[in-house]
Amino acid sequence: MSVTPVNPIPNATNEHYLTRQNEMESNVRSYPRKLPLAIAKAQGCWITDVEGNEYLDCLAGAGTLALGHNHPAVIRALQDTLASGLPLHTLDITTPLKDAFSEALLAHFPGGKENYRLQFTGPTGADATEAAVKLAKTFTGRGNVISFSGGYHGMTQGALALTGNLGAKNAVQNMMPGVQFLPYPHEYRCPLGIGGEAGVDALTYYFENFIEDVESGVVKPAAVILEAIQGEGGVVAGPAKWLQKIREVTAKHGIVMIVDEVQAGFCRSGRMFAFQHADIDPDIVIMSKAVGGSLPLAVLAIKKEFDAWQPAGHTGTFRGNQLAMAAGLASLRVMREQDLAGNAKARGDFIQAELKKLAQEFPCIGNVRGRGLMIGIEIVDERLPADRMGSLPADAVLAAEIQKACFSNKLLLERGGRNGTVVRILAPLIITEDECAEFIKRFRLSVADALKTVRG
């Protein structure tokens, strides 16, 4: 049986499709409000809308598209799987493809399959977060969880309770109880008002003291959950000494250390996983986005001694996505063969260096930070007084206008951080030096356009 492809309506505009979407979809949609286009096709780092406009995509599915759009290796893997006769839905029943994918993924963890096991969850990072926390509670018999301000772990009930941003939380009552938030180090906006190495040292000491203080008021938690690099929180990298202290203290006190690598994982930071920059070994690692090679998949890597599940202790109908495993296996091979971690570091270093030059021209660029191709640009109002650490007030209005100007200049970016004041770069890991230069050119023009609009 042949299937007729769905092609764009002749001469239809972006506005035509956006109007129809508005009539058919819930108010919950978000990206079309900031990036109002209808995509007709995409390849590599480029997207073409239904009107024929080409955009440089530095959003890449919020980091999902590690190899960019429609990478030949991914397309070939999908075609081969479809032609193989393999069932596309298998629950958690094994297949040779799942076996090969599992072995390839475990090879990236210390000790491989001798030390870690995989758990395939429902195909979202949020469900993997829920599973990780449930497992930590099951293993320890305890109920509390420590999370960190600025962290993002998903939008389901438990995952949202662990998330720092209040925007989605204020409207939802009776979230998962027993979550204690602690401050996360921030190189530009130290939560203690100290800044620099002194601020990191203070927060490192504070965490250890909080856990070991018998008068802290909080009973020993089942788990600590964190991102080694906060993504939605504004591209904030956890300092190595701080992460190492958390690993040391959690191991000492039998607390499960969960590291969320949903966005920072798979070469994006210049290493396979962001936690490797601190040379630590988490007890549970949460993976989604790029793990499925652009298709829905979420996986936990669990140290064997923490695998306390009974059969069916956490299930999910779509935890056996064979196409995602095929795409993920192809992606892992390309990452290794083409050293995409090295490419991410090289391209990211170039972009950061160029952005810091732009900051001399545009003082509204208050801080440039990140690792690899996970970069944040904090937008500030340089006309206002700095705080005690020399940091300038954030400018949410200008940041939003910069994103809007980037779209007008055919550059797709997202914002994050407090009040959306951090412009974020999550370009595909295959981005070339020429495309990085094109990014800088378009971003510079967009900042200049936005300043004219907002400040005259």
Tab-separated table of C-alpha atoms in Angstrom:
chain	number	residue	atom	x	y	z
A	1	MET	CA	0.000	0.000	0.000
A	2	SER	CA	1.447	3.362	-1.012
A	3	VAL	CA	1.202	6.404	1.208
A	4	THR	CA	0.801	9.867	-0.263
A	5	PRO	CA	3.314	12.264	1.288
A	6	VAL	CA	2.002	15.378	2.992
A	7	ASN	CA	3.336	18.315	0.999
A	8	PRO	CA	2.862	22.027	1.692
A	9	ILE	CA	-0.247	23.594	0.198
A	10	PRO	CA	0.848	25.491	-2.941
A	11	ASN	CA	1.484	29.181	-2.229
A	12	ALA	CA	0.468	28.789	1.413
A	13	THR	CA	2.270	31.185	3.771
A	14	ASN	CA	3.637	30.718	7.264
A	15	GLU	CA	0.701	32.790	8.487
A	16	HIS	CA	-1.744	30.376	6.871
A	17	TYR	CA	-0.367	27.414	8.818
A	18	LEU	CA	0.018	29.373	12.050
A	19	THR	CA	-3.633	30.466	11.840
A	20	ARG	CA	-4.724	26.868	11.352
A	21	GLN	CA	-2.538	25.764	14.253
A	22	ASN	CA	-4.148	28.411	16.418
A	23	GLU	CA	-7.569	26.972	15.546
A	24	MET	CA	-6.623	23.342	16.228
A	25	GLU	CA	-4.052	23.344	19.034
A	26	SER	CA	-4.160	24.185	22.721
A	27	ASN	CA	-2.920	27.444	24.200
A	28	VAL	CA	-0.065	25.410	25.721
A	29	ARG	CA	2.075	25.588	22.566
A	30	SER	CA	5.092	27.834	23.065
A	31	TYR	CA	7.735	27.775	20.312
A	32	PRO	CA	5.416	28.986	17.510
A	33	ARG	CA	4.812	32.152	19.523
A	34	LYS	CA	8.529	32.998	19.431
A	35	LEU	CA	9.469	31.342	16.137
A	36	PRO	CA	6.429	31.868	13.893
A	37	LEU	CA	7.239	29.687	10.890
A	38	ALA	CA	5.971	26.515	9.245
A	39	ILE	CA	8.840	24.195	8.376
A	40	ALA	CA	8.804	22.582	4.935
A	41	LYS	CA	12.184	20.812	5.010
A	42	ALA	CA	15.489	20.758	6.837
A	43	GLN	CA	19.037	19.548	6.346
A	44	GLY	CA	22.057	19.793	8.625
A	45	CYS	CA	22.040	23.167	10.379
A	46	TRP	CA	19.452	24.680	8.036
A	47	ILE	CA	15.652	24.875	8.002
A	48	THR	CA	13.485	26.008	5.080
A	49	ASP	CA	9.973	27.316	5.706
A	50	VAL	CA	6.952	26.989	3.401
A	51	GLU	CA	7.762	30.376	1.850
A	52	GLY	CA	11.276	29.277	0.877
A	53	ASN	CA	13.151	31.224	3.573
A	54	GLU	CA	16.270	29.514	4.945
A	55	TYR	CA	17.159	29.752	8.647
A	56	LEU	CA	20.365	28.849	10.460
A	57	ASP	CA	19.127	26.582	13.234
A	58	CYS	CA	20.980	27.079	16.498
A	59	LEU	CA	18.129	25.629	18.545
A	60	ALA	CA	18.311	22.101	17.072
A	61	GLY	CA	15.267	20.702	18.810
A	62	ALA	CA	16.437	22.145	22.147
A	63	GLY	CA	19.598	20.061	21.780
A	64	THR	CA	17.903	16.917	20.490
A	65	LEU	CA	19.362	17.135	16.985
A	66	ALA	CA	22.998	16.448	17.811
A	67	LEU	CA	23.752	15.549	14.181
A	68	GLY	CA	21.498	18.242	12.786
A	69	HIS	CA	18.473	17.624	10.607
A	70	ASN	CA	18.181	14.451	8.530
A	71	HIS	CA	21.778	13.325	8.869
A	72	PRO	CA	22.549	10.693	6.193
A	73	ALA	CA	23.654	8.115	8.770
A	74	VAL	CA	20.413	8.521	10.711
A	75	ILE	CA	18.213	8.389	7.611
A	76	ARG	CA	20.038	5.279	6.401
A	77	ALA	CA	19.616	3.583	9.791
A	78	LEU	CA	15.893	4.345	9.787
A	79	GLN	CA	15.450	3.089	6.244
A	80	ASP	CA	17.361	-0.106	6.990
A	81	THR	CA	15.284	-0.747	10.102
A	82	LEU	CA	12.010	-0.172	8.258
A	83	ALA	CA	13.100	-2.570	5.518
A	84	SER	CA	14.316	-5.244	7.960
A	85	GLY	CA	10.924	-6.478	9.106
A	86	LEU	CA	11.749	-5.638	12.730
A	87	PRO	CA	8.602	-4.689	14.686
A	88	LEU	CA	8.500	-0.997	15.516
A	89	HIS	CA	6.856	-1.540	18.884
A	90	THR	CA	8.165	-4.154	21.309
A	91	LEU	CA	7.348	-2.906	24.845
A	92	ASP	CA	10.584	-3.907	26.630
A	93	ILE	CA	11.036	-7.204	24.771
A	94	THR	CA	14.559	-7.514	23.454
A	95	THR	CA	15.706	-7.373	19.834
A	96	PRO	CA	19.157	-7.623	18.238
A	97	LEU	CA	18.949	-3.875	17.591
A	98	LYS	CA	18.235	-3.120	21.239
A	99	ASP	CA	21.127	-5.381	22.223
A	100	ALA	CA	23.566	-3.529	19.938
A	101	PHE	CA	22.341	-0.105	21.049
A	102	SER	CA	22.583	-1.039	24.723
A	103	GLU	CA	26.148	-2.285	24.369
A	104	ALA	CA	27.208	0.835	22.449
A	105	LEU	CA	25.642	3.163	25.019
A	106	LEU	CA	27.030	1.359	28.070
A	107	ALA	CA	30.526	1.576	26.586
A	108	HIS	CA	30.529	5.289	27.445
A	109	PHE	CA	30.223	4.673	31.208
A	110	PRO	CA	33.087	3.768	33.547
A	111	GLY	CA	33.389	-0.001	33.560
A	112	GLY	CA	30.665	-0.319	30.914
A	113	LYS	CA	28.184	-3.149	31.353
A	114	GLU	CA	30.203	-4.544	34.244
A	115	ASN	CA	29.289	-1.513	36.379
A	116	TYR	CA	26.087	-0.039	34.913
A	117	ARG	CA	22.706	-1.238	33.735
A	118	LEU	CA	20.239	0.526	31.465
A	119	GLN	CA	16.581	1.214	32.118
A	120	PHE	CA	14.407	2.213	29.174
A	121	THR	CA	11.611	4.459	30.412
A	122	GLY	CA	8.781	6.283	28.695
A	123	PRO	CA	10.304	8.316	25.834
A	124	THR	CA	10.733	11.648	27.611
A	125	GLY	CA	13.322	13.102	29.948
A	126	ALA	CA	10.547	13.858	32.427
A	127	ASP	CA	9.524	10.201	32.715
A	128	ALA	CA	13.161	9.209	33.128
A	129	THR	CA	13.418	11.756	35.946
A	130	GLU	CA	10.340	10.278	37.608
A	131	ALA	CA	11.864	6.794	37.337
A	132	ALA	CA	15.213	7.907	38.743
A	133	VAL	CA	13.628	9.503	41.799
A	134	LYS	CA	11.335	6.523	42.382
A	135	LEU	CA	14.323	4.190	42.193
A	136	ALA	CA	16.328	6.290	44.655
A	137	LYS	CA	13.422	6.220	47.100
A	138	THR	CA	12.996	2.474	46.589
A	139	PHE	CA	16.686	1.792	47.147
A	140	THR	CA	17.141	3.975	50.227
A	141	GLY	CA	13.722	3.689	51.835
A	142	ARG	CA	13.830	7.458	52.300
A	143	GLY	CA	11.536	10.107	50.821
A	144	ASN	CA	13.206	13.512	50.524
A	145	VAL	CA	15.085	14.799	47.475
A	146	ILE	CA	17.495	17.723	47.179
A	147	SER	CA	17.380	19.743	43.982
A	148	PHE	CA	18.940	23.081	43.014
A	149	SER	CA	17.718	26.536	42.126
A	150	GLY	CA	17.773	27.067	38.377
A	151	GLY	CA	17.509	23.366	37.625
A	152	TYR	CA	15.111	21.960	35.050
A	153	HIS	CA	14.013	18.320	35.151
A	154	GLY	CA	10.717	18.178	33.264
A	155	MET	CA	7.054	19.135	33.427
A	156	THR	CA	5.359	16.061	34.889
A	157	GLN	CA	4.222	16.242	38.503
A	158	GLY	CA	7.330	14.958	40.241
A	159	ALA	CA	9.799	16.394	37.730
A	160	LEU	CA	8.166	19.823	37.973
A	161	ALA	CA	8.466	19.699	41.754
A	162	LEU	CA	12.229	19.292	41.242
A	163	THR	CA	12.433	22.193	38.779
A	164	GLY	CA	13.542	25.635	39.909
A	165	ASN	CA	11.539	27.835	37.545
A	166	LEU	CA	8.330	29.028	39.186
A	167	GLY	CA	6.478	29.956	35.996
A	168	ALA	CA	4.869	26.556	35.456
A	169	LYS	CA	4.672	25.707	39.157
A	170	ASN	CA	2.551	28.586	40.412
A	171	ALA	CA	-0.603	27.296	38.710
A	172	VAL	CA	-0.219	23.705	39.940
A	173	GLN	CA	-0.961	22.804	43.534
A	174	ASN	CA	-0.050	19.701	45.557
A	175	MET	CA	3.139	18.756	43.767
A	176	MET	CA	5.444	16.005	45.023
A	177	PRO	CA	6.347	16.790	48.637
A	178	GLY	CA	9.743	16.452	50.263
A	179	VAL	CA	11.799	18.521	47.821
A	180	GLN	CA	14.467	20.772	49.328
A	181	PHE	CA	16.159	23.359	47.103
A	182	LEU	CA	19.734	24.514	47.589
A	183	PRO	CA	21.611	27.276	45.714
A	184	TYR	CA	23.567	26.405	42.555
A	185	PRO	CA	26.866	28.194	41.856
A	186	HIS	CA	26.627	30.938	39.230
A	187	GLU	CA	29.708	32.646	37.820
A	188	TYR	CA	27.899	35.911	37.007
A	189	ARG	CA	25.155	36.034	39.636
A	190	CYS	CA	26.455	34.270	42.739
A	191	PRO	CA	23.439	33.398	44.936
A	192	LEU	CA	25.461	34.280	48.046
A	193	GLY	CA	26.529	37.669	46.698
A	194	ILE	CA	30.197	36.710	46.959
A	195	GLY	CA	31.260	35.700	43.458
A	196	GLY	CA	34.443	34.130	42.108
A	197	GLU	CA	36.228	31.205	43.707
A	198	ALA	CA	35.208	32.436	47.144
A	199	GLY	CA	31.562	32.020	46.201
A	200	VAL	CA	32.164	28.507	44.880
A	201	ASP	CA	34.102	27.568	48.013
A	202	ALA	CA	31.304	28.876	50.232
A	203	LEU	CA	28.628	26.911	48.379
A	204	THR	CA	30.802	23.791	48.420
A	205	TYR	CA	31.212	24.075	52.185
A	206	TYR	CA	27.526	24.897	52.585
A	207	PHE	CA	26.386	21.688	50.891
A	208	GLU	CA	28.557	19.453	53.063
A	209	ASN	CA	27.558	21.272	56.208
A	210	PHE	CA	23.863	21.127	55.276
A	211	ILE	CA	23.957	17.346	54.909
A	212	GLU	CA	26.001	16.732	58.048
A	213	ASP	CA	24.417	19.328	60.347
A	214	VAL	CA	22.161	17.489	62.797
A	215	GLU	CA	20.230	20.742	63.267
A	216	SER	CA	19.670	21.453	59.554
A	217	GLY	CA	15.982	20.660	59.939
A	218	VAL	CA	15.959	18.336	56.914
A	219	VAL	CA	16.199	14.569	57.286
A	220	LYS	CA	18.686	12.660	55.154
A	221	PRO	CA	17.420	12.611	51.554
A	222	ALA	CA	17.032	9.654	49.252
A	223	ALA	CA	18.720	11.509	46.432
A	224	VAL	CA	20.404	14.627	45.157
A	225	ILE	CA	19.474	15.546	41.581
A	226	LEU	CA	21.294	18.116	39.475
A	227	GLU	CA	22.441	19.118	36.011
A	228	ALA	CA	26.213	19.322	35.614
A	229	ILE	CA	25.428	22.212	33.253
A	230	GLN	CA	22.057	23.856	33.774
A	231	GLY	CA	20.379	24.381	30.416
A	232	GLU	CA	17.000	26.047	30.822
A	233	GLY	CA	18.430	27.766	33.896
A	234	GLY	CA	20.659	29.885	31.652
A	235	VAL	CA	23.672	27.719	30.717
A	236	VAL	CA	25.305	27.599	34.136
A	237	ALA	CA	28.131	25.075	34.528
A	238	GLY	CA	28.663	23.463	37.905
A	239	PRO	CA	32.268	24.012	39.057
A	240	ALA	CA	34.345	20.830	39.277
A	241	LYS	CA	35.207	21.212	42.969
A	242	TRP	CA	31.528	21.699	43.864
A	243	LEU	CA	30.409	18.655	41.880
A	244	GLN	CA	33.222	16.592	43.366
A	245	LYS	CA	32.181	17.559	46.891
A	246	ILE	CA	28.590	16.565	46.168
A	247	ARG	CA	29.829	13.207	44.880
A	248	GLU	CA	32.013	12.735	47.972
A	249	VAL	CA	29.280	13.654	50.465
A	250	THR	CA	26.506	11.653	48.799
A	251	ALA	CA	28.722	8.568	48.639
A	252	LYS	CA	29.714	8.995	52.285
A	253	HIS	CA	26.111	9.236	53.489
A	254	GLY	CA	24.435	6.713	51.192
A	255	ILE	CA	22.535	9.316	49.175
A	256	VAL	CA	21.860	8.506	45.531
A	257	MET	CA	23.479	11.045	43.194
A	258	ILE	CA	21.345	11.576	40.087
A	259	VAL	CA	22.801	13.620	37.232
A	260	ASP	CA	20.420	14.896	34.574
A	261	GLU	CA	22.238	14.803	31.211
A	262	VAL	CA	19.122	15.225	29.078
A	263	GLN	CA	20.355	18.423	27.450
A	264	ALA	CA	24.083	18.531	28.205
A	265	GLY	CA	24.851	14.933	27.282
A	266	PHE	CA	26.163	13.343	24.088
A	267	CYS	CA	29.141	15.514	23.187
A	268	ARG	CA	27.342	18.845	23.536
A	269	SER	CA	29.677	20.131	26.260
A	270	GLY	CA	32.843	18.923	24.518
A	271	ARG	CA	32.766	15.626	26.426
A	272	MET	CA	30.379	12.719	26.007
A	273	PHE	CA	28.710	13.737	29.287
A	274	ALA	CA	28.972	17.036	31.135
A	275	PHE	CA	29.702	15.340	34.474
A	276	GLN	CA	32.981	14.073	32.986
A	277	HIS	CA	34.415	17.591	33.215
A	278	ALA	CA	34.470	17.034	36.983
A	279	ASP	CA	35.736	13.442	36.748
A	280	ILE	CA	32.875	12.009	38.814
A	281	ASP	CA	30.751	8.882	38.465
A	282	PRO	CA	27.047	9.438	39.282
A	283	ASP	CA	24.878	6.652	40.637
A	284	ILE	CA	22.117	7.322	38.091
A	285	VAL	CA	22.388	9.260	34.819
A	286	ILE	CA	19.265	10.544	33.062
A	287	MET	CA	19.428	10.607	29.250
A	288	SER	CA	16.975	11.704	26.576
A	289	LYS	CA	16.976	14.187	23.648
A	290	ALA	CA	20.096	13.245	21.622
A	291	VAL	CA	20.181	9.635	22.896
A	292	GLY	CA	17.492	8.708	20.369
A	293	GLY	CA	19.208	10.266	17.386
A	294	SER	CA	16.350	12.808	17.032
A	295	LEU	CA	13.515	10.373	17.856
A	296	PRO	CA	11.749	9.927	21.230
A	297	LEU	CA	13.774	7.844	23.678
A	298	ALA	CA	14.775	8.142	27.321
A	299	VAL	CA	17.178	5.926	29.237
A	300	LEU	CA	18.686	5.683	32.700
A	301	ALA	CA	22.185	4.394	33.338
A	302	ILE	CA	22.145	2.871	36.828
A	303	LYS	CA	25.069	1.571	38.847
A	304	LYS	CA	24.369	-2.111	39.353
A	305	GLU	CA	24.262	-1.907	43.145
A	306	PHE	CA	21.426	0.635	42.972
A	307	ASP	CA	19.188	-1.441	40.685
A	308	ALA	CA	16.588	-2.143	43.362
A	309	TRP	CA	13.573	-2.476	41.056
A	310	GLN	CA	11.175	-5.367	41.189
A	311	PRO	CA	9.953	-6.451	37.728
A	312	ALA	CA	7.474	-3.856	36.342
A	313	GLY	CA	8.380	-1.402	39.117
A	314	HIS	CA	8.323	1.369	36.512
A	315	THR	CA	6.789	0.674	33.122
A	316	GLY	CA	5.919	2.582	29.970
A	317	THR	CA	4.193	1.427	26.801
A	318	PHE	CA	6.648	3.159	24.481
A	319	ARG	CA	9.927	2.265	26.166
A	320	GLY	CA	10.966	0.019	23.259
A	321	ASN	CA	11.162	2.543	20.404
A	322	GLN	CA	13.132	0.550	17.832
A	323	LEU	CA	13.495	3.378	15.330
A	324	ALA	CA	14.940	5.623	18.044
A	325	MET	CA	17.420	2.914	19.009
A	326	ALA	CA	18.492	2.569	15.371
A	327	ALA	CA	18.914	6.334	15.066
A	328	GLY	CA	20.655	6.495	18.431
A	329	LEU	CA	23.086	3.730	17.522
A	330	ALA	CA	23.929	5.479	14.239
A	331	SER	CA	24.428	8.766	16.120
A	332	LEU	CA	26.766	7.189	18.650
A	333	ARG	CA	28.899	5.807	15.842
A	334	VAL	CA	29.090	9.171	14.070
A	335	MET	CA	29.946	10.928	17.342
A	336	ARG	CA	32.862	8.565	17.857
A	337	GLU	CA	34.100	8.338	14.280
A	338	GLN	CA	33.934	12.077	13.606
A	339	ASP	CA	35.004	13.179	17.110
A	340	LEU	CA	31.974	15.401	17.521
A	341	ALA	CA	32.944	16.106	21.134
A	342	GLY	CA	36.150	17.660	19.803
A	343	ASN	CA	34.226	19.544	17.139
A	344	ALA	CA	31.793	20.862	19.751
A	345	LYS	CA	34.675	22.140	21.861
A	346	ALA	CA	36.477	23.760	18.921
A	347	ARG	CA	33.377	25.410	17.480
A	348	GLY	CA	32.160	26.436	20.911
A	349	ASP	CA	35.506	28.014	21.789
A	350	PHE	CA	35.404	29.973	18.512
A	351	ILE	CA	31.855	31.211	19.088
A	352	GLN	CA	32.564	32.229	22.682
A	353	ALA	CA	35.711	34.105	21.652
A	354	GLU	CA	33.804	35.975	18.944
A	355	LEU	CA	30.925	36.758	21.296
A	356	LYS	CA	33.328	38.200	23.848
A	357	LYS	CA	34.652	40.486	21.106
A	358	LEU	CA	31.069	41.539	20.383
A	359	ALA	CA	30.635	42.330	24.077
A	360	GLN	CA	33.228	45.074	23.668
A	361	GLU	CA	31.073	46.587	20.935
A	362	PHE	CA	27.751	45.890	22.665
A	363	PRO	CA	28.003	46.278	26.470
A	364	CYS	CA	24.491	44.842	26.752
A	365	ILE	CA	26.209	41.465	26.406
A	366	GLY	CA	26.968	41.143	30.085
A	367	ASN	CA	28.302	37.601	30.262
A	368	VAL	CA	29.211	34.847	27.792
A	369	ARG	CA	29.484	31.365	29.266
A	370	GLY	CA	29.105	27.662	28.657
A	371	ARG	CA	30.989	24.629	27.422
A	372	GLY	CA	31.221	23.274	23.912
A	373	LEU	CA	28.108	24.023	21.908
A	374	MET	CA	26.035	24.797	24.971
A	375	ILE	CA	26.488	28.556	25.233
A	376	GLY	CA	24.629	31.300	27.082
A	377	ILE	CA	24.698	35.058	26.427
A	378	GLU	CA	23.304	37.050	29.340
A	379	ILE	CA	21.718	40.315	28.240
A	380	VAL	CA	21.985	43.259	30.643
A	381	ASP	CA	21.165	46.948	30.911
A	382	GLU	CA	24.603	48.535	31.040
A	383	ARG	CA	23.047	51.942	31.750
A	384	LEU	CA	22.117	50.892	35.283
A	385	PRO	CA	24.431	50.475	38.288
A	386	ALA	CA	26.203	47.151	38.810
A	387	ASP	CA	25.697	45.097	41.961
A	388	ARG	CA	28.286	44.398	44.642
A	389	MET	CA	29.963	41.782	42.408
A	390	GLY	CA	30.094	44.062	39.373
A	391	SER	CA	27.235	42.281	37.589
A	392	LEU	CA	24.788	44.463	35.676
A	393	PRO	CA	20.976	44.204	35.957
A	394	ALA	CA	19.417	41.760	33.500
A	395	ASP	CA	17.373	43.166	30.624
A	396	ALA	CA	14.493	40.826	29.788
A	397	VAL	CA	12.902	43.215	27.288
A	398	LEU	CA	16.082	43.541	25.227
A	399	ALA	CA	16.756	39.789	25.367
A	400	ALA	CA	13.295	39.087	23.951
A	401	GLU	CA	13.821	41.683	21.230
A	402	ILE	CA	17.190	40.137	20.323
A	403	GLN	CA	15.522	36.754	19.843
A	404	LYS	CA	12.862	38.423	17.697
A	405	ALA	CA	15.512	40.224	15.627
A	406	CYS	CA	17.437	36.960	15.216
A	407	PHE	CA	14.312	35.386	13.754
A	408	SER	CA	13.930	38.303	11.350
A	409	ASN	CA	17.553	37.755	10.306
A	410	LYS	CA	16.877	34.041	9.741
A	411	LEU	CA	18.601	32.785	12.880
A	412	LEU	CA	16.780	30.451	15.282
A	413	LEU	CA	17.702	30.731	18.965
A	414	GLU	CA	16.050	30.173	22.329
A	415	ARG	CA	16.189	32.070	25.600
A	416	GLY	CA	16.479	30.799	29.144
A	417	GLY	CA	17.672	31.789	32.583
A	418	ARG	CA	15.938	34.037	35.069
A	419	ASN	CA	13.150	35.947	33.278
A	420	GLY	CA	14.418	34.718	29.908
A	421	THR	CA	17.415	37.046	29.865
A	422	VAL	CA	19.941	34.519	28.533
A	423	VAL	CA	20.108	33.946	24.782
A	424	ARG	CA	21.066	30.308	24.293
A	425	ILE	CA	22.989	28.486	21.568
A	426	LEU	CA	22.364	24.756	21.045
A	427	ALA	CA	23.666	24.382	17.504
A	428	PRO	CA	24.045	20.920	15.940
A	429	LEU	CA	27.400	19.342	16.757
A	430	ILE	CA	28.202	19.096	13.041
A	431	ILE	CA	28.205	22.883	12.571
A	432	THR	CA	31.129	24.063	10.437
A	433	GLU	CA	33.537	26.946	10.947
A	434	ASP	CA	31.858	28.847	8.097
A	435	GLU	CA	28.436	28.333	9.676
A	436	CYS	CA	29.788	29.561	13.014
A	437	ALA	CA	31.047	32.700	11.274
A	438	GLU	CA	27.627	33.117	9.683
A	439	PHE	CA	26.053	32.797	13.117
A	440	ILE	CA	28.247	35.595	14.487
A	441	LYS	CA	27.406	37.798	11.498
A	442	ARG	CA	23.659	37.327	11.934
A	443	PHE	CA	23.778	37.639	15.709
A	444	ARG	CA	25.730	40.901	15.566
A	445	LEU	CA	23.201	42.369	13.137
A	446	SER	CA	20.341	41.199	15.368
A	447	VAL	CA	21.774	42.799	18.509
A	448	ALA	CA	22.192	46.095	16.648
A	449	ASP	CA	18.622	45.886	15.314
A	450	ALA	CA	17.216	45.075	18.752
A	451	LEU	CA	19.048	47.971	20.396
A	452	LYS	CA	17.584	50.379	17.846
A	453	THR	CA	14.101	49.055	18.536
A	454	VAL	CA	14.292	49.031	22.344
A	455	ARG	CA	16.589	51.960	23.075
A	456	GLY	CA	16.385	54.076	19.937
